[in-house]
Short mmCIF file of C-alpha atoms in Angstrom, two decimals:
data_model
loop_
_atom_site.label_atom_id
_atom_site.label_comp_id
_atom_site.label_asym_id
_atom_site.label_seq_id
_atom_site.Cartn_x
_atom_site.Cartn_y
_atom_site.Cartn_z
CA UNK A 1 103.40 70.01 178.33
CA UNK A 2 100.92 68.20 176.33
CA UNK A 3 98.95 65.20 177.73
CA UNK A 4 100.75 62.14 176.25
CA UNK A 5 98.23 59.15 176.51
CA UNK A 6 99.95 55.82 177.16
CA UNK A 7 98.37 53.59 174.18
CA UNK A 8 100.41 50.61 174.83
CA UNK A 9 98.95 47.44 175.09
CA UNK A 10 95.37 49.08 173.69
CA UNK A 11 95.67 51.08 170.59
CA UNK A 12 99.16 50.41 170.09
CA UNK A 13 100.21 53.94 168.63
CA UNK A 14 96.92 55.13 167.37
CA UNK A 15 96.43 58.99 168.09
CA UNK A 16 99.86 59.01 168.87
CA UNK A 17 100.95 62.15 166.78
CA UNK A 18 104.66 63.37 165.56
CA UNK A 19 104.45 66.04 167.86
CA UNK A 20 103.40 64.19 170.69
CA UNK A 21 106.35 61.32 170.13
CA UNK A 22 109.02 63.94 169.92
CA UNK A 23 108.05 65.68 172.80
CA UNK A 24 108.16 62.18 174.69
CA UNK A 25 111.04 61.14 173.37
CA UNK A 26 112.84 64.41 174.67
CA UNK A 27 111.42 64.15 177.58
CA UNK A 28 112.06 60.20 178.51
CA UNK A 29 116.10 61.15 177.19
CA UNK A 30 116.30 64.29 179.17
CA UNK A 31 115.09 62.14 182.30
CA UNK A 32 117.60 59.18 181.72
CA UNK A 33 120.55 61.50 180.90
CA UNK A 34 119.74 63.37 184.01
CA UNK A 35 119.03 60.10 185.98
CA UNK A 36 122.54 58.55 184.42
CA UNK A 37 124.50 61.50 184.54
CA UNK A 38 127.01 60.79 187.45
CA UNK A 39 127.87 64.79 188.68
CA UNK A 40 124.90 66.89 188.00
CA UNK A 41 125.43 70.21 187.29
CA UNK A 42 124.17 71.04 191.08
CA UNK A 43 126.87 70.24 192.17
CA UNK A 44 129.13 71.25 189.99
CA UNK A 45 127.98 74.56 191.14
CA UNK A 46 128.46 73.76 194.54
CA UNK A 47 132.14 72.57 194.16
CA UNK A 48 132.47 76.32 192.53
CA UNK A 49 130.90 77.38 195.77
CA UNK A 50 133.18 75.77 197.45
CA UNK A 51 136.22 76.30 195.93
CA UNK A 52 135.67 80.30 195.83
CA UNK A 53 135.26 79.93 199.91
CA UNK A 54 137.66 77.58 200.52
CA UNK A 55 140.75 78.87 198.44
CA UNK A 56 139.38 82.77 199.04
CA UNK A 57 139.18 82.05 202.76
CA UNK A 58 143.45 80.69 202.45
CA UNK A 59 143.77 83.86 200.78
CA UNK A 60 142.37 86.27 203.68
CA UNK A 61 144.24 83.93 206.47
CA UNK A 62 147.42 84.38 204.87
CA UNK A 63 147.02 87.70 203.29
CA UNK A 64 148.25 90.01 206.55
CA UNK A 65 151.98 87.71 206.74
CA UNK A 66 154.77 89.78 206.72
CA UNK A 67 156.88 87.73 205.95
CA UNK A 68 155.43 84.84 204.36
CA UNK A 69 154.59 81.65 206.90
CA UNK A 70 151.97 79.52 204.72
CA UNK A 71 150.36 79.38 208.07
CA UNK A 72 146.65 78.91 207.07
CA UNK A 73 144.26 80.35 210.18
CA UNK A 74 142.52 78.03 212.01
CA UNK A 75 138.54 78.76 210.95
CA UNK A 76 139.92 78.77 207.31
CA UNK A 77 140.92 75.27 207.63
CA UNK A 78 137.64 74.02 209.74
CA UNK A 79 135.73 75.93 207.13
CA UNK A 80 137.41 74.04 204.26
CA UNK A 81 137.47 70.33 205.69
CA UNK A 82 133.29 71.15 206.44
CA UNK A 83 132.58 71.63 202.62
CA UNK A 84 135.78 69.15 201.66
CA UNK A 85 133.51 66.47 203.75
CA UNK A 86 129.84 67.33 202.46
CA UNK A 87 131.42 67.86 198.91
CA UNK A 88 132.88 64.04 199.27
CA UNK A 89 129.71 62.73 201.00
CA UNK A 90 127.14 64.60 198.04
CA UNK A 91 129.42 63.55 195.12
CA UNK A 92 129.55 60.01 196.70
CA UNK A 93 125.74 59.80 196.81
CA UNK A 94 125.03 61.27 193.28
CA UNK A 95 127.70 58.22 191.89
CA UNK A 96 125.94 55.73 193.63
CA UNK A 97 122.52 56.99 192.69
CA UNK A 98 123.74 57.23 189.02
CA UNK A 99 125.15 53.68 189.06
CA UNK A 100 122.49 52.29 190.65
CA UNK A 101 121.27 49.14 188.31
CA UNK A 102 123.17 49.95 186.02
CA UNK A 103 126.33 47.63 185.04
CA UNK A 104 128.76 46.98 182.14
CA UNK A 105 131.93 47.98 180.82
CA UNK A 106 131.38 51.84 181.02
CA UNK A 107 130.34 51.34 184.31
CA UNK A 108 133.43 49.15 184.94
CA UNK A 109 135.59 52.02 183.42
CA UNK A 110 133.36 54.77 185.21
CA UNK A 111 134.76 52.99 188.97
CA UNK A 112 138.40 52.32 187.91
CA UNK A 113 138.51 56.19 186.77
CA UNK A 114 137.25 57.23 189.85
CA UNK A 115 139.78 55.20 192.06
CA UNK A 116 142.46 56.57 190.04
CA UNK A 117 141.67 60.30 191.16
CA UNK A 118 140.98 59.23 194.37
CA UNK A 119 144.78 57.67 194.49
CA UNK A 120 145.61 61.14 192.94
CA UNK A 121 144.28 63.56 195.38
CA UNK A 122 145.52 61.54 197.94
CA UNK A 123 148.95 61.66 196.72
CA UNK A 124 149.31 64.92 195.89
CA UNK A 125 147.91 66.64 198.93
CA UNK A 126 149.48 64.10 201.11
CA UNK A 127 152.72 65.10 200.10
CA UNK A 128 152.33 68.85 201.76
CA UNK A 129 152.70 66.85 205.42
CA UNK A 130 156.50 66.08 204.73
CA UNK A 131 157.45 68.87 202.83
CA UNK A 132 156.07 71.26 206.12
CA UNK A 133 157.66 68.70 208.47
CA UNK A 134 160.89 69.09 206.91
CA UNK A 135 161.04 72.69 207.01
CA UNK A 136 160.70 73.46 203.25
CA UNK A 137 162.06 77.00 202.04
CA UNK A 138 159.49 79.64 201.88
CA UNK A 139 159.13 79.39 198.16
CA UNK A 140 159.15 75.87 198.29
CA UNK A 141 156.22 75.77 200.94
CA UNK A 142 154.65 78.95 199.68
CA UNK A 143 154.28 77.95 196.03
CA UNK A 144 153.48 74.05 196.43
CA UNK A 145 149.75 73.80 198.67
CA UNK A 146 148.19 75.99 196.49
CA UNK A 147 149.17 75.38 192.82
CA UNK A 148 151.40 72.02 192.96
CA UNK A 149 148.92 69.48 194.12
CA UNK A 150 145.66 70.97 191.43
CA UNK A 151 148.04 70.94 188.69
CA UNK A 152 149.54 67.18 189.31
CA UNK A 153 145.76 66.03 189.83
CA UNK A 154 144.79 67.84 186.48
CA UNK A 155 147.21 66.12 184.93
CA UNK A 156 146.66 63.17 186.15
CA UNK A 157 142.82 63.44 185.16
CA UNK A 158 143.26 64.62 182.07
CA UNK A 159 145.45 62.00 180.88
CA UNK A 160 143.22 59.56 182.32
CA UNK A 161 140.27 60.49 181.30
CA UNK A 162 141.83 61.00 177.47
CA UNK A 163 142.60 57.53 177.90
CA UNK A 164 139.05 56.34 178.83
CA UNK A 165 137.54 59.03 175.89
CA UNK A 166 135.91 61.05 179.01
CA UNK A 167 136.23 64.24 176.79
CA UNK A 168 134.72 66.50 178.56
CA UNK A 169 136.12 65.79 181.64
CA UNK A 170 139.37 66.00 179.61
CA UNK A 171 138.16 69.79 179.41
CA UNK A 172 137.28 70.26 182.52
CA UNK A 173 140.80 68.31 184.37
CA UNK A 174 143.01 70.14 181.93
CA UNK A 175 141.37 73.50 182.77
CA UNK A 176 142.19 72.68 186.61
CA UNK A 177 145.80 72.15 185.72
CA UNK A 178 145.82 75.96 183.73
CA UNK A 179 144.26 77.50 186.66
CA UNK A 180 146.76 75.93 189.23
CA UNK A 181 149.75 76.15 186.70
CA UNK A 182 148.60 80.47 186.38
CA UNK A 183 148.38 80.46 189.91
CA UNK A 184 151.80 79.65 190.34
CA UNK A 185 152.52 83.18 189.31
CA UNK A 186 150.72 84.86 191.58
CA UNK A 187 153.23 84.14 194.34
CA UNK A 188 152.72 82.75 197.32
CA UNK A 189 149.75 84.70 198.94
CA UNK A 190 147.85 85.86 195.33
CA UNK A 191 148.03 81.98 194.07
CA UNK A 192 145.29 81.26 196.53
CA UNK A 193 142.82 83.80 195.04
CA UNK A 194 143.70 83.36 191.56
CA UNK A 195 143.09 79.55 192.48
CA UNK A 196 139.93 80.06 194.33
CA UNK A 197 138.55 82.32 191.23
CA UNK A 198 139.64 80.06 188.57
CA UNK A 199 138.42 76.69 189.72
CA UNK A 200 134.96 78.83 190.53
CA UNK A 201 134.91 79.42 186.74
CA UNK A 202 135.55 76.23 185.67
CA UNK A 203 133.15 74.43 187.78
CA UNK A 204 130.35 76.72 186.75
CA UNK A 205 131.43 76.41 182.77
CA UNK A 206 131.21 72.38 183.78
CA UNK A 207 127.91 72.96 185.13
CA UNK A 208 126.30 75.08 182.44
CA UNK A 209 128.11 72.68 179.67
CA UNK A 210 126.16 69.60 181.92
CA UNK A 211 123.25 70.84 181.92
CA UNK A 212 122.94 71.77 177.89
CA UNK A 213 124.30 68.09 177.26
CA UNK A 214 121.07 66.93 179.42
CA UNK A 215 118.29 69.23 177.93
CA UNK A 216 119.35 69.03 174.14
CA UNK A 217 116.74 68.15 172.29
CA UNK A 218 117.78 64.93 170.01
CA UNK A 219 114.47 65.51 167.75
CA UNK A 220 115.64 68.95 166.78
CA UNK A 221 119.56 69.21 167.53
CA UNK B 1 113.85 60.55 152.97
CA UNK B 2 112.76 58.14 155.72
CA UNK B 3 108.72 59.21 157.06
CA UNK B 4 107.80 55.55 158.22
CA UNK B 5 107.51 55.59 162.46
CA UNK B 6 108.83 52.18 163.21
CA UNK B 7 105.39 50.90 164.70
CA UNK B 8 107.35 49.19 167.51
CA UNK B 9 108.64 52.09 168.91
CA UNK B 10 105.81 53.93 168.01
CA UNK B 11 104.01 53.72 171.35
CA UNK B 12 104.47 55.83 174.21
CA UNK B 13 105.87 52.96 176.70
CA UNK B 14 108.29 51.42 174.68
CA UNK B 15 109.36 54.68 172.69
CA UNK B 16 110.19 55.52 176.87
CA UNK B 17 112.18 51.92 177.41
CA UNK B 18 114.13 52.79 174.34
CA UNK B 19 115.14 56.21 174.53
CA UNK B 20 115.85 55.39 178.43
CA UNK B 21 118.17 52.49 177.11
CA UNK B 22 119.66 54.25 175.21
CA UNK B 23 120.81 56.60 177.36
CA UNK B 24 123.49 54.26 178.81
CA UNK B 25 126.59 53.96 177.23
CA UNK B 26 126.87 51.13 174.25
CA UNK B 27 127.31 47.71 176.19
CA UNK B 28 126.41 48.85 179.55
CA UNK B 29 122.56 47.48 181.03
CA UNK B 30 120.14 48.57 183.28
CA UNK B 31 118.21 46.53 185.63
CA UNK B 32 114.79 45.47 185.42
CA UNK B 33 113.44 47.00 188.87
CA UNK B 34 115.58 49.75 188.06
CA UNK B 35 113.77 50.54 184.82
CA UNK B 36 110.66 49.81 186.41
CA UNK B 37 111.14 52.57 188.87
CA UNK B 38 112.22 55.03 186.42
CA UNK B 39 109.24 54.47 184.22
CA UNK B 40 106.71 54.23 186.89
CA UNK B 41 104.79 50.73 185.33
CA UNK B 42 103.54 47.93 186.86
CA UNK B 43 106.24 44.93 186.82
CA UNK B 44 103.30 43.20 183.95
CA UNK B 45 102.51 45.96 181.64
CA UNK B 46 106.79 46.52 181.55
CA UNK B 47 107.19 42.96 180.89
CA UNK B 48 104.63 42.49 177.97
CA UNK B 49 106.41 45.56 176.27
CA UNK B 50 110.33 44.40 176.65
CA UNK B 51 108.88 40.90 175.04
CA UNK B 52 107.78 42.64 172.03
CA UNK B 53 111.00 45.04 171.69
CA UNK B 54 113.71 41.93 172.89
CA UNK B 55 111.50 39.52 170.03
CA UNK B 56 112.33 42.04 167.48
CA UNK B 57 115.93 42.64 168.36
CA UNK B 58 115.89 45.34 169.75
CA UNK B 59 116.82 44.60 173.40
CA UNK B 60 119.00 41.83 175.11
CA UNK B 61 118.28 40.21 178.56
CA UNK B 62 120.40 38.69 180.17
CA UNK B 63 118.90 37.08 183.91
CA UNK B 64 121.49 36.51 186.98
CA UNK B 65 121.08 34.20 190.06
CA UNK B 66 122.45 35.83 193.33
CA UNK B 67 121.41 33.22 196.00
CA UNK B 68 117.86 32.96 196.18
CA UNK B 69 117.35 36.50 194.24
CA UNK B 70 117.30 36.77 190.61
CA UNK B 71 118.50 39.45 188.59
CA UNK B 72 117.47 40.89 184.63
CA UNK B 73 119.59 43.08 183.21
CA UNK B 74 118.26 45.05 180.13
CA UNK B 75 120.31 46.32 177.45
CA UNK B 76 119.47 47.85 173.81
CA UNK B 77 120.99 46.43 170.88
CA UNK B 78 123.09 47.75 167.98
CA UNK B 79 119.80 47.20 166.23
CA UNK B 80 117.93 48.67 168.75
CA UNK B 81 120.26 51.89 168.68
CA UNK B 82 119.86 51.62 164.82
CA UNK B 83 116.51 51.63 164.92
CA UNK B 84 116.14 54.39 167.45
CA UNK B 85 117.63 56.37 165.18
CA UNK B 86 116.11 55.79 162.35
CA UNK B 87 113.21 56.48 164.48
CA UNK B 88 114.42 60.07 165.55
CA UNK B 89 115.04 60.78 161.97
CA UNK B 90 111.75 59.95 160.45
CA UNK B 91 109.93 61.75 163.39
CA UNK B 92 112.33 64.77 162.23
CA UNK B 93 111.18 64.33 158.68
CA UNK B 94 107.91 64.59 159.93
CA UNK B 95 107.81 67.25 162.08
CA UNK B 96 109.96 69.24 159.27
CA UNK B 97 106.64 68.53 156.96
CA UNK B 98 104.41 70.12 159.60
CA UNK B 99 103.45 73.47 160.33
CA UNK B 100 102.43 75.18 163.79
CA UNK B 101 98.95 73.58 164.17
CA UNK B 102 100.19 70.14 162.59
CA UNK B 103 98.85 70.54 159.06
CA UNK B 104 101.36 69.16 156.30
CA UNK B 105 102.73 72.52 154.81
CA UNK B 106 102.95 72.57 151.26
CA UNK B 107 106.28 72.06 149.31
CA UNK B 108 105.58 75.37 147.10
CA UNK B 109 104.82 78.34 149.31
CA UNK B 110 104.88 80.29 146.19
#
């Protein structure tokens, strides 16, 4: 990139070409979108990581049950509460970085929206514990972990984040609730694949839309 | 057709306090050390440029007392955001008027 002098406070502008201004002025946006922008498309690609291993490791522990137990293996699980955990901790750090400084009612809105899907995946997953604890019927216990809780939570976020004109997110929540809602289908052992392999492919379309939000130019759009 | 820079933000420092304001959503604000950190100035040279852009309207400030600490929160104004854009729109004006090397290309190519 071009040397940019810094004139201010001396020249005041002078030599300070066209060019030279709209390549700083993309530049200084780029940096404060990126800077601003709450879940960076890093980890968006992670959390497709992470869903692909997590939901495709459920599908090879269950995959051999004959008949169908919803017994998830034991590794599968310690595999998936290892990413669940660093995928909390990351996402936690990237928010706080974001919001660092920064205050006002977006910010305001930003936090409320955020405790509300907290409240949501808390809800919906913690209502697998009583449902296995009360013996649910196969298809009851087969269908409901893998599709039931995603597609209450997509709801749930896209609805919410309609309300607080989060659009994309609204794209990216109801997607989850079409993956888990397809899923469904599958039965009780294919639903964790197709979960895994749909929530992969949203993620990553969520990271490669993130990323062209940051790096479009807004001198030549 | 607008082709007048707005000479205020026509300087690399605050052209980088503006478009880094206005990166935040409308309403929210950024705080000073914050800013500072982002932009990599000295506390004085940052200070002497949000004067000029806050006297024209273009920023708000708004200073908080938390104990013995104070606080300044920065925020751009609708007229800031207008004139950002206006801004953006001359510079595309401009740049649309220039060729590869930066010489003004001719309306008539014929």
């Amino acid at each position: 990139m071009d040397h940019i002098p810094d004139t201010a406070g001396t020249t005041e502008g002078g030599g300070f070409d066209p060019r030279q201004a709209a390549a700083l002025l993309d530049q200084a946006t780029t940096q404060a979108r990126r800077t601003f922008t709450p879940l960076t498309p890093l980890l968006w690609i992670f959390r497709a990581l992470v869903a692909l291993v997590v939901f495709g490791g459920f599908w090879l522990s269950v995959r051999g049950q004959h008949p169908y137990a919803g017994r998830l293996s034991g590794w599968a699980i310690g595999v998936a509460v290892v990413l669940v955990v660093i995928n909390i901790g990351w996402s936690a750090a990237v928010i706080m970085h974001a919001g660092d400084g920064v205050s006002g009612p977006a910010q305001r809105k930003w936090r409320a929206w955020l405790g509300v899907m907290a409240a949501a995946w808390i809800i919906a997953y913690v209502v697998t514990a009583p449902l296995y604890h009360a013996t649910a019927s196969h298809p009851v216990w087969g269908l409901y972990p893998g599709s039931a809780p995603l597609l209450i939570i997509g709801l749930a976020a896209a609805a919410t984040a309609a309300a607080f004109r989060y659009w994309p997110m609204v794209g990216t929540t109801a997607a989850f609730a079409v993956v888990a809602a397809t899923a469904g289908f599958g039965g009780p052992v294919g639903e964790w694949l197709i979960t895994g392999i749909g929530l992969c492919a949203v993620c990553l379309g969520t990271a490669a839309f993130t990323a062209w939000r940051q790096n479009r130019s807004v001198v030549r759009p | 057709m607008t082709t007048e820079l707005d000479p205020l933000i026509h300087v690399p420092t605050r052209l980088r306090i503006v478009a880094t304001l206005a990166a935040l959503p409308d309403g929210d604000a950024l705080s000073f050390t914050r800013l500072q950190d982002m932009l990599a100035l000295t506390p004085g040279n940052l200070i002497i440029q949000l004067r000029k852009l806050e006297d024209a309207g273009y920023i708000s400030s708004t200073k908080t007392r938390n104990g013995s600490s104070q606080k300044t929160m920065l925020a751009l104004t609708g007229q800031g955001r207008a004139a950002l854009g206006a801004y953006t729109r001359a510079l595309r004006d401009l740049l649309g008027g220039l060729d590869g090397d930066g010489r003004a290309v001719a309306a008539d190519r014929s």
